[in-house]
Tab-separated table of C-alpha atoms in Angstrom:
chain	number	residue	atom	x	y	z
A	1	MET	CA	-30.797	178.936	74.541
A	2	LYS	CA	-33.834	177.375	72.874
A	3	VAL	CA	-35.371	179.489	70.195
A	4	SER	CA	-38.326	179.021	67.994
A	5	LEU	CA	-38.088	180.668	64.571
A	6	ILE	CA	-41.354	181.470	62.740
A	7	LYS	CA	-40.701	181.671	59.066
A	8	PRO	CA	-42.509	184.024	56.595
A	9	PRO	CA	-45.627	182.734	54.906
A	10	ALA	CA	-45.178	180.769	51.676
A	11	ILE	CA	-45.715	183.754	49.464
A	12	GLN	CA	-42.363	185.055	50.880
A	13	SER	CA	-40.341	182.301	49.284
A	14	ILE	CA	-36.430	182.224	49.525
A	15	THR	CA	-36.413	184.119	46.194
A	16	ARG	CA	-37.816	187.256	47.937
A	17	GLY	CA	-36.287	189.390	50.688
A	18	ALA	CA	-38.186	187.978	53.720
A	19	GLY	CA	-37.672	184.399	52.649
A	20	PHE	CA	-34.041	184.940	51.877
A	21	TYR	CA	-33.570	186.473	55.252
A	22	GLY	CA	-35.203	183.690	57.137
A	23	GLU	CA	-33.327	180.995	55.206
A	24	ASN	CA	-29.874	182.523	55.778
A	25	LEU	CA	-30.473	183.593	59.315
A	26	ILE	CA	-31.517	180.036	60.354
A	27	ASN	CA	-28.569	178.505	58.559
A	28	SER	CA	-26.208	181.017	60.220
A	29	LEU	CA	-27.656	180.533	63.757
A	30	LYS	CA	-27.104	176.802	63.370
A	31	GLU	CA	-23.362	177.480	63.362
A	32	PHE	CA	-23.532	178.776	67.005
A	33	PRO	CA	-23.653	175.989	69.699
A	34	GLU	CA	-25.364	178.197	72.201
A	35	ILE	CA	-28.452	178.369	70.019
A	36	GLU	CA	-30.845	175.452	69.853
A	37	ILE	CA	-33.632	175.848	67.194
A	38	VAL	CA	-36.733	174.062	68.510
A	39	ASN	CA	-40.449	173.885	67.568
A	40	GLN	CA	-41.669	173.608	71.224
A	41	GLY	CA	-40.130	174.105	74.742
A	42	GLN	CA	-38.572	177.397	73.633
A	43	ASP	CA	-37.178	180.198	75.754
A	44	LEU	CA	-38.009	182.643	73.059
A	45	ILE	CA	-40.028	183.031	69.833
A	46	HIS	CA	-38.592	185.039	66.932
A	47	TYR	CA	-41.167	185.983	64.210
A	48	LEU	CA	-39.043	186.573	61.048
A	49	TYR	CA	-41.676	188.461	59.176
A	50	PHE	CA	-44.105	191.334	59.768
A	51	ASP	CA	-46.695	192.719	57.422
A	52	PRO	CA	-48.630	195.944	58.430
A	53	PHE	CA	-51.787	194.979	56.564
A	54	PHE	CA	-51.940	191.274	57.355
A	55	LEU	CA	-52.251	189.375	60.754
A	56	THR	CA	-48.786	187.994	60.937
A	57	LEU	CA	-48.509	188.162	64.796
A	58	PRO	CA	-50.584	186.257	67.517
A	59	LEU	CA	-52.777	188.344	69.898
A	60	ILE	CA	-51.748	186.045	72.840
A	61	ARG	CA	-48.143	184.950	73.512
A	62	ASN	CA	-46.742	182.948	76.351
A	63	HIS	CA	-43.116	183.517	75.569
A	64	LYS	CA	-40.608	186.269	75.187
A	65	THR	CA	-41.009	187.490	71.592
A	66	VAL	CA	-38.766	189.170	69.058
A	67	VAL	CA	-40.199	190.384	65.768
A	68	THR	CA	-38.294	191.311	62.592
A	69	VAL	CA	-39.877	194.351	60.820
A	70	PHE	CA	-38.201	194.782	57.476
A	71	ASP	CA	-39.688	198.187	56.643
A	72	LEU	CA	-42.942	200.215	56.661
A	73	VAL	CA	-42.771	201.219	52.972
A	74	PRO	CA	-46.633	200.978	52.522
A	75	LEU	CA	-47.019	203.455	55.352
A	76	VAL	CA	-44.182	205.759	54.116
A	77	LEU	CA	-45.668	205.845	50.607
A	78	PRO	CA	-49.430	205.602	51.315
A	79	LYS	CA	-50.490	206.937	47.903
A	80	LEU	CA	-48.761	204.040	46.195
A	81	TYR	CA	-50.062	201.367	48.637
A	82	PRO	CA	-53.765	202.293	49.619
A	83	PRO	CA	-54.687	199.771	52.337
A	84	GLY	CA	-58.357	200.022	52.067
A	85	ILE	CA	-60.806	199.576	55.081
A	86	ARG	CA	-59.719	196.007	55.890
A	87	GLY	CA	-56.188	196.838	55.565
A	88	ASN	CA	-56.516	199.855	58.026
A	89	ILE	CA	-58.326	197.550	60.619
A	90	LYS	CA	-55.612	194.990	60.333
A	91	TRP	CA	-52.901	197.683	60.544
A	92	GLN	CA	-54.488	198.952	63.953
A	93	ILE	CA	-54.356	195.353	65.220
A	94	GLN	CA	-50.807	194.624	64.107
A	95	LYS	CA	-49.631	197.984	65.377
A	96	ASN	CA	-51.015	197.328	68.813
A	97	ILE	CA	-49.542	193.902	69.018
A	98	LEU	CA	-46.099	195.149	67.897
A	99	LYS	CA	-46.080	197.644	70.738
A	100	THR	CA	-46.327	194.740	73.193
A	101	VAL	CA	-43.473	192.472	71.898
A	102	ASP	CA	-40.282	192.340	73.830
A	103	HIS	CA	-37.956	193.586	71.107
A	104	ILE	CA	-37.924	194.533	67.331
A	105	ILE	CA	-35.168	193.789	64.870
A	106	THR	CA	-35.143	195.943	61.688
A	107	ILE	CA	-32.706	195.963	58.868
A	108	SER	CA	-31.592	199.622	58.392
A	109	GLU	CA	-31.458	202.871	60.423
A	110	SER	CA	-33.898	204.257	57.904
A	111	ALA	CA	-36.505	201.544	58.717
A	112	LYS	CA	-35.880	202.095	62.408
A	113	LYS	CA	-36.693	205.811	62.064
A	114	ASP	CA	-39.932	204.907	60.227
A	115	ILE	CA	-41.031	202.402	62.965
A	116	VAL	CA	-40.352	204.955	65.725
A	117	LYS	CA	-42.260	207.660	63.874
A	118	LYS	CA	-45.237	205.625	62.487
A	119	ILE	CA	-45.802	203.340	65.674
A	120	GLY	CA	-44.293	205.384	68.447
A	121	ILE	CA	-42.097	202.667	69.769
A	122	ASP	CA	-39.122	203.470	72.058
A	123	PRO	CA	-35.918	203.432	69.960
A	124	GLU	CA	-34.291	201.523	72.718
A	125	LYS	CA	-36.605	198.614	71.913
A	126	ILE	CA	-35.461	198.460	68.320
A	127	THR	CA	-32.131	197.066	67.028
A	128	VAL	CA	-30.767	197.457	63.593
A	129	ILE	CA	-29.149	194.348	62.151
A	130	TYR	CA	-28.085	194.492	58.554
A	131	LEU	CA	-28.526	191.632	56.051
A	132	ALA	CA	-25.825	190.257	53.797
A	133	ALA	CA	-25.471	188.930	50.330
A	134	GLY	CA	-25.611	185.239	49.738
A	135	PRO	CA	-22.547	183.080	49.945
A	136	LEU	CA	-22.360	182.706	46.171
A	137	CYS	CA	-22.156	186.476	45.497
A	138	LYS	CA	-18.688	187.215	44.626
A	139	LYS	CA	-16.607	188.341	41.675
A	140	ILE	CA	-15.951	185.620	39.180
A	141	ALA	CA	-12.535	186.209	37.560
A	142	ASP	CA	-13.184	184.545	34.183
A	143	ILE	CA	-16.488	186.285	33.450
A	144	LYS	CA	-16.138	189.283	31.152
A	145	LYS	CA	-18.311	192.297	31.366
A	146	GLU	CA	-21.121	192.610	28.791
A	147	ASP	CA	-22.918	195.698	27.532
A	148	PHE	CA	-26.228	195.622	29.411
A	149	VAL	CA	-27.969	197.331	32.320
A	150	LEU	CA	-29.361	194.951	34.996
A	151	TYR	CA	-32.256	195.072	37.404
A	152	ILE	CA	-33.237	192.359	39.884
A	153	GLY	CA	-36.436	192.551	41.920
A	154	ASP	CA	-40.185	192.818	42.133
A	155	ILE	CA	-42.745	195.102	40.479
A	156	ASP	CA	-43.907	196.835	43.589
A	157	PRO	CA	-44.758	200.529	43.165
A	158	ASN	CA	-41.807	201.740	45.309
A	159	LYS	CA	-39.459	200.106	42.699
A	160	ASN	CA	-40.135	203.078	40.246
A	161	LEU	CA	-39.609	200.932	37.164
A	162	SER	CA	-41.353	203.415	34.897
A	163	THR	CA	-38.361	205.833	35.282
A	164	LEU	CA	-35.944	203.130	34.269
A	165	PHE	CA	-38.116	202.250	31.188
A	166	LYS	CA	-38.197	205.916	30.184
A	167	ALA	CA	-34.396	206.093	30.617
A	168	MET	CA	-34.051	203.137	28.230
A	169	VAL	CA	-36.017	204.918	25.583
A	170	LEU	CA	-33.372	207.671	25.549
A	171	LEU	CA	-30.485	205.162	25.881
A	172	LYS	CA	-31.045	203.996	22.334
A	173	GLU	CA	-28.059	201.608	22.176
A	174	GLU	CA	-28.489	200.081	25.730
A	175	LYS	CA	-29.926	196.725	26.561
A	176	LEU	CA	-31.740	195.980	29.820
A	177	VAL	CA	-31.970	192.667	31.442
A	178	MET	CA	-34.604	192.250	34.219
A	179	VAL	CA	-34.660	189.405	36.685
A	180	GLY	CA	-37.688	188.346	38.667
A	181	LYS	CA	-40.663	186.035	38.434
A	182	ALA	CA	-43.238	188.777	38.884
A	183	LEU	CA	-41.671	190.886	36.177
A	184	ALA	CA	-41.995	188.135	33.571
A	185	GLU	CA	-45.531	187.318	34.591
A	186	SER	CA	-46.847	190.842	34.611
A	187	PRO	CA	-49.001	191.932	31.677
A	188	GLU	CA	-48.784	195.631	32.738
A	189	ILE	CA	-44.917	195.542	32.675
A	190	LYS	CA	-44.926	193.863	29.280
A	191	LYS	CA	-47.485	196.408	27.933
A	192	GLU	CA	-45.420	199.400	29.209
A	193	ILE	CA	-42.209	198.045	27.601
A	194	GLU	CA	-44.148	197.499	24.239
A	195	ASP	CA	-45.773	200.899	24.395
A	196	LEU	CA	-42.440	202.603	24.805
A	197	GLY	CA	-40.980	200.690	21.814
A	198	ILE	CA	-38.112	199.068	23.775
A	199	SER	CA	-39.176	195.414	23.672
A	200	ASN	CA	-36.286	194.455	21.422
A	201	ARG	CA	-33.789	195.703	23.966
A	202	VAL	CA	-35.482	194.395	27.175
A	203	THR	CA	-35.087	190.823	28.351
A	204	LEU	CA	-37.323	189.481	31.043
A	205	THR	CA	-35.593	186.376	32.407
A	206	GLY	CA	-38.235	185.335	34.882
A	207	PHE	CA	-36.866	183.366	37.913
A	208	VAL	CA	-33.218	182.406	37.787
A	209	ASP	CA	-31.448	180.389	40.463
A	210	GLU	CA	-28.780	181.918	42.664
A	211	ALA	CA	-25.808	180.748	40.558
A	212	GLU	CA	-27.299	182.126	37.394
A	213	LYS	CA	-28.123	185.420	39.140
A	214	VAL	CA	-24.528	185.783	40.266
A	215	LYS	CA	-23.356	185.194	36.711
A	216	LEU	CA	-25.576	187.998	35.381
A	217	LEU	CA	-24.394	190.276	38.210
A	218	ASN	CA	-20.873	189.700	37.112
A	219	LYS	CA	-21.598	190.219	33.375
A	220	ALA	CA	-23.635	193.387	33.766
A	221	LYS	CA	-22.012	196.722	32.874
A	222	VAL	CA	-24.069	198.381	35.669
A	223	TYR	CA	-26.669	197.547	38.116
A	224	VAL	CA	-29.534	200.002	38.536
A	225	GLN	CA	-31.885	200.168	41.578
A	226	PRO	CA	-34.400	202.927	40.603
A	227	SER	CA	-36.340	202.588	43.844
A	228	LEU	CA	-38.023	205.500	45.543
A	229	TYR	CA	-37.730	203.808	48.850
A	230	GLU	CA	-36.019	200.543	50.178
A	231	GLY	CA	-35.974	198.819	53.558
A	232	PHE	CA	-32.567	197.487	52.697
A	233	GLY	CA	-31.891	197.232	48.926
A	234	LEU	CA	-30.164	193.599	48.814
A	235	PRO	CA	-29.478	193.574	45.097
A	236	VAL	CA	-27.314	196.673	45.482
A	237	LEU	CA	-25.235	194.743	47.960
A	238	GLU	CA	-25.203	191.682	45.750
A	239	ALA	CA	-24.029	193.825	42.838
A	240	LEU	CA	-21.241	195.425	44.988
A	241	SER	CA	-20.175	191.933	46.044
A	242	CYS	CA	-19.640	190.920	42.388
A	243	GLY	CA	-17.650	194.019	41.548
A	244	THR	CA	-20.372	195.576	39.481
A	245	PRO	CA	-20.878	199.362	39.364
A	246	VAL	CA	-24.229	200.440	41.004
A	247	ILE	CA	-26.584	203.396	40.357
A	248	CYS	CA	-29.352	203.985	42.843
A	249	GLY	CA	-31.287	206.974	44.510
A	250	ARG	CA	-29.924	208.754	47.388
A	251	ASN	CA	-32.805	207.762	49.617
A	252	SER	CA	-33.967	205.553	52.487
A	253	SER	CA	-31.581	202.679	53.376
A	254	LEU	CA	-29.753	202.855	50.096
A	255	VAL	CA	-27.250	205.488	51.365
A	256	GLU	CA	-26.453	203.149	54.279
A	257	ILE	CA	-25.838	200.012	52.084
A	258	GLY	CA	-24.168	201.838	49.202
A	259	GLY	CA	-22.037	204.237	51.208
A	260	ASP	CA	-19.430	205.902	48.995
A	261	ALA	CA	-19.193	202.905	46.700
A	262	VAL	CA	-22.190	203.578	44.515
A	263	THR	CA	-23.253	206.355	41.966
A	264	TYR	CA	-26.226	208.186	43.175
A	265	ALA	CA	-28.816	209.553	40.790
A	266	ASN	CA	-32.000	211.704	41.199
A	267	ILE	CA	-34.169	208.651	40.631
A	268	GLU	CA	-37.227	210.675	39.711
A	269	ASP	CA	-35.289	212.621	36.986
A	270	VAL	CA	-35.066	210.488	33.797
A	271	ASP	CA	-32.416	212.755	32.257
A	272	ASP	CA	-30.225	212.479	35.374
A	273	LEU	CA	-30.570	208.605	35.368
A	274	VAL	CA	-29.724	208.600	31.582
A	275	LEU	CA	-26.615	210.798	32.324
A	276	LYS	CA	-25.422	208.480	35.142
A	277	ILE	CA	-25.824	205.342	33.141
A	278	LYS	CA	-23.890	206.936	30.144
A	279	ASN	CA	-21.083	207.877	32.272
A	280	ILE	CA	-20.719	204.803	34.451
A	281	LYS	CA	-17.381	203.186	34.409
A	282	GLY	CA	-17.244	199.490	33.607
A	283	ASP	CA	-14.009	198.804	35.578
A	284	PRO	CA	-14.221	196.321	38.506
A	285	ALA	CA	-15.715	198.134	41.457
A	286	VAL	CA	-13.026	197.315	44.054
A	287	GLY	CA	-14.497	200.019	46.437
A	288	GLY	CA	-17.849	198.171	46.107
A	289	MET	CA	-16.354	194.886	47.016
A	290	THR	CA	-14.786	196.495	50.135
A	291	GLN	CA	-18.153	197.984	51.052
A	292	ALA	CA	-19.817	194.674	50.672
A	293	ALA	CA	-17.367	192.943	52.752
A	294	LYS	CA	-18.664	194.944	55.771
A	295	PHE	CA	-21.794	192.825	55.714
A	296	SER	CA	-21.942	189.089	56.519
A	297	TRP	CA	-24.409	186.533	57.730
A	298	GLU	CA	-22.127	185.498	60.631
A	299	LYS	CA	-22.237	189.120	61.833
A	300	THR	CA	-26.026	189.133	61.386
A	301	ALA	CA	-26.408	185.980	63.475
A	302	GLN	CA	-24.006	187.187	66.110
A	303	GLU	CA	-25.941	190.433	66.580
A	304	THR	CA	-29.345	188.568	66.509
A	305	ILE	CA	-27.999	186.325	69.375
A	306	LYS	CA	-27.104	189.446	71.466
A	307	VAL	CA	-30.728	190.570	71.075
A	308	TYR	CA	-31.962	187.147	72.225
A	309	GLU	CA	-29.657	187.453	75.334
A	310	LYS	CA	-30.839	191.042	76.083
A	311	VAL	CA	-34.499	189.888	75.866
A	312	LEU	CA	-33.910	186.848	78.176
A	313	ALA	CA	-31.552	188.606	80.726
């Protein structure tokens, strides 16, 4: 089976969700002899990225087409992501193209429901295939826990970082380590931290490589994902893989990924988040590692191949 895989644009580098997905899926598919990844002469084209407000899909296609839609967060939370006139026009174009593709892959049942609701696509035309943590994400026996809260990710509005910052004001003895290029480069984030008087307890690391990220995940007392909404929530899975306790909201895909292995907080209630962080247990989250073990890139690749076979049947 000859497949052409169209990667996300350069802005979605491998340090971000879409780029991470593309890189790991391609590497995993290469392990299956029935799949030949080509640039031309393909049986099927798989677009590994979809953006509702940018033209990421071609109007005219001459091959069977599969598209991965991570989520429709901007449409679910429109007040946080106003598209503007141009964005609305591009959304209408993207939506109509998406309706004509042969199959859609998405990364959670929550995201699938949004696609059905917002676009009106037949659920039978959508397959949920979960992501997995990277191969380096595992518990490191000789790393001891340290007394800090960890956050990994972007500064998008759905991340709800203000609640986390306000919680840190009340957690007067706690330190917060935040990993992400955009965080370290954001004047707005730095100003908010300064205005709240917590600069001396917040570390913005900027970009870190995978090995360093895994060390931080192992060292952290707790990982907090304060998001109002997530298409998947990969850092939650990464933290669980490293045996680190996780606190997140009981919303969107996070309940699918976290299962019974995480502590759920009312993520819009600062006092509840403070209480959950204070009461978190620093013991190795064995249940979390068991939960994380349910996800693998081999499984992701196998289920993706099944979609290809279905489309080409």
